[in-house]
Amino acid sequence: MGKFQVISHPLIEHKLSILRRTTTSTKDFRELVNEIAMLMGYEVCRDLPLEDVEIETPITKTIQKQLTGKKLAIVPILRAGIGMVDGLLSLIPAAKVGHIGMYRDEETLTPVEYLVKLPDDIARRQILLVDPMLATGGSAILGVDSLKKRGASHIKFVSLVAAPEGVKALQEAHPDVDIYTAALDEKLNENGYIVPGLGDAGDRLFGTK
Ligand code: PRP
Ligand code: URA
């Protein structure tokens, strides 16, 4: 079974509380999503492999560390995942960025995929699949399906707010995927929204409602 980790830190919890508030503006919401993603990225990248490298300081030659292993790709699930990309890129500026577009059918809550655009070498990359909301888990599962269909095998899923139902569904569908979230909320409501949650992440991020 992959890892499931709630990344808790006072700064993350504080920013998440502001994010959840109905009164938070689109501008602040956008900034906070990026800031939280960046803070989470520090922990999500904790197990990246290092290798020894000889370097020369102004004083002497020395053996130090540098990142090695698979190159990274950040893949946001559109729309809301886009809000997390810049925050993560500020930590991993050389990462490639792919996009998977999908929306939930409002009646059935089933995700519908409408776009997949990934780096050519996606199968060889360590992937951070990002979406602020893990609700029923349908979108995350379809996102991982889509990546695996194209040969990817090293996938971490990063969300800001998760429902227990979504975590369970994603773990059952893709037990090899590590799941990170900033908060594990109480439940889903009858409309498939996370409680207490933060509402519709895409609409709040882009100001569309
Ligand atoms: C939201 C969110 C996730 C999905 C999570 O997207 O950004 O992608 O719902 O729900 P699930 O776990 O039940 O699949 P939405 O369908 O509202 O599309 P949007 O990002 O374009 O607004
Ligand atoms: N998608 C959202 O944007 N919010 C939720 O609470 C659930 C799914």
Tab-separated table of C-alpha atoms and ligand atoms in Angstrom:
chain	number	residue	atom	x	y	z
A	1	MET	CA	0.000	0.000	0.000
A	2	GLY	CA	1.259	3.497	-0.864
A	3	LYS	CA	1.802	6.112	1.771
A	4	PHE	CA	-1.081	8.242	3.085
A	5	GLN	CA	0.129	11.395	4.818
A	6	VAL	CA	-1.639	14.411	6.249
A	7	ILE	CA	1.023	17.098	6.073
A	8	SER	CA	0.413	19.233	9.101
A	9	HIS	CA	2.334	22.375	9.955
A	10	PRO	CA	1.167	25.515	11.762
A	11	LEU	CA	1.641	27.644	8.636
A	12	ILE	CA	-0.354	25.195	6.514
A	13	GLU	CA	-3.175	24.948	9.058
A	14	HIS	CA	-3.390	28.726	9.416
A	15	LYS	CA	-3.457	29.329	5.660
A	16	LEU	CA	-5.993	26.531	5.171
A	17	SER	CA	-8.372	28.169	7.650
A	18	ILE	CA	-8.264	31.401	5.658
A	19	LEU	CA	-8.745	29.446	2.427
A	20	ARG	CA	-11.878	27.774	3.771
A	21	ARG	CA	-13.590	31.040	4.774
A	22	THR	CA	-16.468	32.122	2.505
A	23	THR	CA	-15.227	35.724	2.735
A	24	THR	CA	-11.771	35.017	1.272
A	25	SER	CA	-11.360	36.840	-2.055
A	26	THR	CA	-10.402	35.177	-5.333
A	27	LYS	CA	-7.012	36.898	-5.200
A	28	ASP	CA	-6.257	35.656	-1.692
A	29	PHE	CA	-7.616	32.192	-2.490
A	30	ARG	CA	-5.268	31.911	-5.476
A	31	GLU	CA	-2.261	33.057	-3.459
A	32	LEU	CA	-3.056	30.718	-0.564
A	33	VAL	CA	-3.479	27.640	-2.773
A	34	ASN	CA	-0.020	28.276	-4.217
A	35	GLU	CA	1.543	28.968	-0.830
A	36	ILE	CA	0.099	25.799	0.722
A	37	ALA	CA	1.168	23.718	-2.293
A	38	MET	CA	4.682	25.089	-1.923
A	39	LEU	CA	4.824	24.298	1.788
A	40	MET	CA	3.504	20.791	1.118
A	41	GLY	CA	6.025	20.305	-1.679
A	42	TYR	CA	8.841	20.399	0.853
A	43	GLU	CA	7.442	17.266	2.521
A	44	VAL	CA	6.264	15.576	-0.674
A	45	CYS	CA	9.852	15.766	-1.972
A	46	ARG	CA	11.374	14.389	1.223
A	47	ASP	CA	12.209	10.973	-0.277
A	48	LEU	CA	13.770	12.233	-3.520
A	49	PRO	CA	17.037	10.346	-4.014
A	50	LEU	CA	20.428	12.037	-3.682
A	51	GLU	CA	23.860	11.116	-4.990
A	52	ASP	CA	27.347	12.153	-4.023
A	53	VAL	CA	29.000	14.750	-6.200
A	54	GLU	CA	32.446	16.295	-5.998
A	55	ILE	CA	32.358	20.082	-6.013
A	56	GLU	CA	34.877	22.811	-5.430
A	57	THR	CA	34.161	25.552	-2.897
A	58	PRO	CA	36.409	28.648	-2.791
A	59	ILE	CA	38.296	26.781	-0.039
A	60	THR	CA	38.588	23.138	-1.094
A	61	LYS	CA	37.255	20.171	-3.031
A	62	THR	CA	34.484	18.337	-1.187
A	63	ILE	CA	31.917	15.564	-1.679
A	64	GLN	CA	28.370	16.895	-1.349
A	65	LYS	CA	24.859	15.852	-2.437
A	66	GLN	CA	22.760	16.508	-5.511
A	67	LEU	CA	19.368	15.222	-6.654
A	68	THR	CA	19.467	12.141	-8.834
A	69	GLY	CA	16.997	9.610	-10.181
A	70	LYS	CA	13.835	10.274	-12.118
A	71	LYS	CA	13.068	13.763	-13.373
A	72	LEU	CA	9.831	15.251	-12.112
A	73	ALA	CA	6.593	16.158	-13.808
A	74	ILE	CA	3.809	18.137	-12.181
A	75	VAL	CA	0.404	17.235	-13.591
A	76	PRO	CA	-2.545	19.358	-12.455
A	77	ILE	CA	-6.085	18.093	-12.892
A	78	LEU	CA	-7.913	21.023	-14.498
A	79	ARG	CA	-9.178	23.320	-13.543
A	80	ALA	CA	-8.407	23.619	-9.862
A	81	GLY	CA	-5.081	21.746	-9.950
A	82	ILE	CA	-3.606	24.652	-11.941
A	83	GLY	CA	-3.695	26.683	-8.744
A	84	MET	CA	-1.041	24.468	-7.176
A	85	VAL	CA	1.469	24.455	-10.034
A	86	ASP	CA	3.376	27.696	-9.447
A	87	GLY	CA	3.853	26.925	-5.768
A	88	LEU	CA	5.407	23.562	-6.586
A	89	LEU	CA	7.452	24.992	-9.470
A	90	SER	CA	9.012	27.478	-7.080
A	91	LEU	CA	10.580	24.450	-5.336
A	92	ILE	CA	11.212	22.333	-8.448
A	93	PRO	CA	11.714	24.877	-11.248
A	94	ALA	CA	13.026	22.318	-13.762
A	95	ALA	CA	9.938	20.081	-13.574
A	96	LYS	CA	7.904	19.604	-16.743
A	97	VAL	CA	4.177	20.304	-16.510
A	98	GLY	CA	1.456	18.139	-18.053
A	99	HIS	CA	-2.292	18.772	-17.959
A	100	ILE	CA	-5.271	16.500	-17.501
A	101	GLY	CA	-8.627	18.212	-17.984
A	102	MET	CA	-11.758	16.748	-16.447
A	103	TYR	CA	-14.965	17.863	-14.806
A	104	ARG	CA	-17.474	16.080	-12.580
A	105	ASP	CA	-20.884	15.503	-14.094
A	106	GLU	CA	-23.056	17.406	-11.617
A	107	GLU	CA	-25.755	14.711	-11.539
A	108	THR	CA	-23.717	11.518	-11.392
A	109	LEU	CA	-20.481	13.011	-9.922
A	110	THR	CA	-18.639	10.885	-12.511
A	111	PRO	CA	-15.542	12.612	-13.926
A	112	VAL	CA	-15.427	13.309	-17.658
A	113	GLU	CA	-11.967	13.659	-19.226
A	114	TYR	CA	-11.660	16.322	-21.927
A	115	LEU	CA	-7.914	16.925	-22.316
A	116	VAL	CA	-4.636	15.080	-21.799
A	117	LYS	CA	-1.378	16.820	-22.684
A	118	LEU	CA	1.734	15.333	-21.100
A	119	PRO	CA	5.517	15.515	-21.569
A	120	ASP	CA	6.674	12.898	-24.143
A	121	ASP	CA	8.798	11.091	-21.574
A	122	ILE	CA	6.056	10.919	-18.922
A	123	ALA	CA	6.601	7.147	-18.469
A	124	ARG	CA	10.103	7.801	-17.117
A	125	ARG	CA	9.202	10.659	-14.775
A	126	GLN	CA	8.265	10.843	-11.111
A	127	ILE	CA	4.829	12.433	-11.283
A	128	LEU	CA	3.105	14.758	-8.843
A	129	LEU	CA	-0.580	14.606	-9.801
A	130	VAL	CA	-2.186	17.615	-8.123
A	131	ASP	CA	-5.768	18.647	-7.382
A	132	PRO	CA	-6.808	20.644	-4.307
A	133	MET	CA	-9.911	18.479	-3.717
A	134	LEU	CA	-10.110	14.700	-3.217
A	135	ALA	CA	-13.866	14.211	-2.756
A	136	THR	CA	-15.393	10.972	-4.108
A	137	GLY	CA	-11.968	10.176	-5.572
A	138	GLY	CA	-13.384	9.757	-9.085
A	139	SER	CA	-11.257	12.506	-10.656
A	140	ALA	CA	-8.038	11.367	-8.974
A	141	ILE	CA	-8.656	7.738	-9.973
A	142	LEU	CA	-9.331	8.684	-13.593
A	143	GLY	CA	-6.254	10.943	-13.548
A	144	VAL	CA	-4.045	8.079	-12.372
A	145	ASP	CA	-5.710	5.706	-14.900
A	146	SER	CA	-4.890	8.173	-17.626
A	147	LEU	CA	-1.236	8.479	-16.559
A	148	LYS	CA	-0.780	4.709	-16.213
A	149	LYS	CA	-2.348	4.149	-19.636
A	150	ARG	CA	0.508	6.257	-20.986
A	151	GLY	CA	3.159	4.229	-19.193
A	152	ALA	CA	3.617	6.201	-15.966
A	153	SER	CA	4.314	4.165	-12.864
A	154	HIS	CA	5.745	6.532	-10.241
A	155	ILE	CA	2.848	8.698	-9.125
A	156	LYS	CA	2.197	10.768	-6.014
A	157	PHE	CA	-1.193	12.430	-5.581
A	158	VAL	CA	-1.217	15.776	-3.762
A	159	SER	CA	-4.431	17.433	-2.533
A	160	LEU	CA	-5.196	20.209	-0.073
A	161	VAL	CA	-8.457	18.871	1.351
A	162	ALA	CA	-9.516	15.217	1.257
A	163	ALA	CA	-12.621	13.311	2.307
A	164	PRO	CA	-12.191	9.861	3.885
A	165	GLU	CA	-14.366	8.420	1.094
A	166	GLY	CA	-11.999	9.732	-1.586
A	167	VAL	CA	-8.854	8.531	0.171
A	168	LYS	CA	-10.335	5.023	0.515
A	169	ALA	CA	-11.489	4.912	-3.111
A	170	LEU	CA	-8.099	6.080	-4.455
A	171	GLN	CA	-6.200	3.648	-2.222
A	172	GLU	CA	-8.381	0.769	-3.382
A	173	ALA	CA	-8.123	1.662	-7.065
A	174	HIS	CA	-4.396	2.502	-7.023
A	175	PRO	CA	-2.683	1.044	-3.947
A	176	ASP	CA	0.759	1.937	-5.356
A	177	VAL	CA	0.084	5.710	-5.332
A	178	ASP	CA	1.263	7.807	-2.388
A	179	ILE	CA	-1.423	10.251	-1.223
A	180	TYR	CA	-0.649	13.561	0.500
A	181	THR	CA	-3.166	16.052	1.808
A	182	ALA	CA	-3.077	19.137	4.018
A	183	ALA	CA	-6.369	18.197	5.705
A	184	LEU	CA	-8.499	15.095	6.096
A	185	ASP	CA	-12.038	16.414	6.525
A	186	GLU	CA	-15.099	14.784	8.026
A	187	LYS	CA	-17.202	13.502	5.122
A	188	LEU	CA	-18.956	14.202	1.827
A	189	ASN	CA	-22.405	15.776	1.755
A	190	GLU	CA	-25.283	14.557	-0.431
A	191	ASN	CA	-24.006	16.686	-3.344
A	192	GLY	CA	-20.524	15.197	-3.215
A	193	TYR	CA	-18.956	18.276	-1.570
A	194	ILE	CA	-16.402	17.905	1.185
A	195	VAL	CA	-17.597	18.886	4.692
A	196	PRO	CA	-16.471	21.288	6.076
A	197	GLY	CA	-14.363	21.690	2.901
A	198	LEU	CA	-13.966	24.993	1.109
A	199	GLY	CA	-16.687	24.855	-1.532
A	200	ASP	CA	-15.992	24.570	-5.255
A	201	ALA	CA	-12.245	24.959	-5.605
A	202	GLY	CA	-12.276	25.722	-9.352
A	203	ASP	CA	-14.920	28.419	-9.031
A	204	ARG	CA	-13.215	30.013	-6.036
A	205	LEU	CA	-9.819	29.951	-7.736
A	206	PHE	CA	-11.005	31.495	-10.993
A	207	GLY	CA	-13.887	33.588	-9.682
A	208	THR	CA	-16.402	31.869	-11.944
A	209	LYS	CA	-19.310	31.856	-9.494
B	1	PRP	C1	-13.363	19.402	-8.589
B	1	PRP	C2	-11.966	19.271	-8.040
B	1	PRP	C3	-11.606	17.860	-8.404
B	1	PRP	C4	-12.917	17.147	-8.307
B	1	PRP	C5	-12.917	16.329	-7.052
B	1	PRP	O1	-13.344	19.620	-9.956
B	1	PRP	O2	-11.071	20.215	-8.542
B	1	PRP	O3	-11.078	17.745	-9.708
B	1	PRP	O4	-13.937	18.142	-8.258
B	1	PRP	O5	-14.078	15.601	-6.947
B	1	PRP	P1	-14.102	14.005	-6.985
B	1	PRP	O6	-13.031	13.539	-6.049
B	1	PRP	O7	-15.470	13.672	-6.493
B	1	PRP	O8	-13.881	13.571	-8.388
B	1	PRP	P2	-14.652	19.988	-10.791
B	1	PRP	O9	-15.267	18.755	-11.369
B	1	PRP	O10	-15.545	20.866	-9.992
B	1	PRP	O11	-14.061	20.762	-12.036
B	1	PRP	P3	-13.324	22.188	-12.066
B	1	PRP	O12	-11.986	22.016	-11.359
B	1	PRP	O13	-13.174	22.430	-13.526
B	1	PRP	O14	-14.198	23.192	-11.382
B	2	URA	N1	-14.909	19.540	-5.791
B	2	URA	C1	-14.768	20.729	-5.165
B	2	URA	O1	-14.295	21.696	-5.761
B	2	URA	N2	-15.143	20.827	-3.870
B	2	URA	C2	-15.640	19.792	-3.191
B	2	URA	O2	-15.957	19.948	-1.997
B	2	URA	C3	-15.786	18.562	-3.860
B	2	URA	C4	-15.404	18.465	-5.152
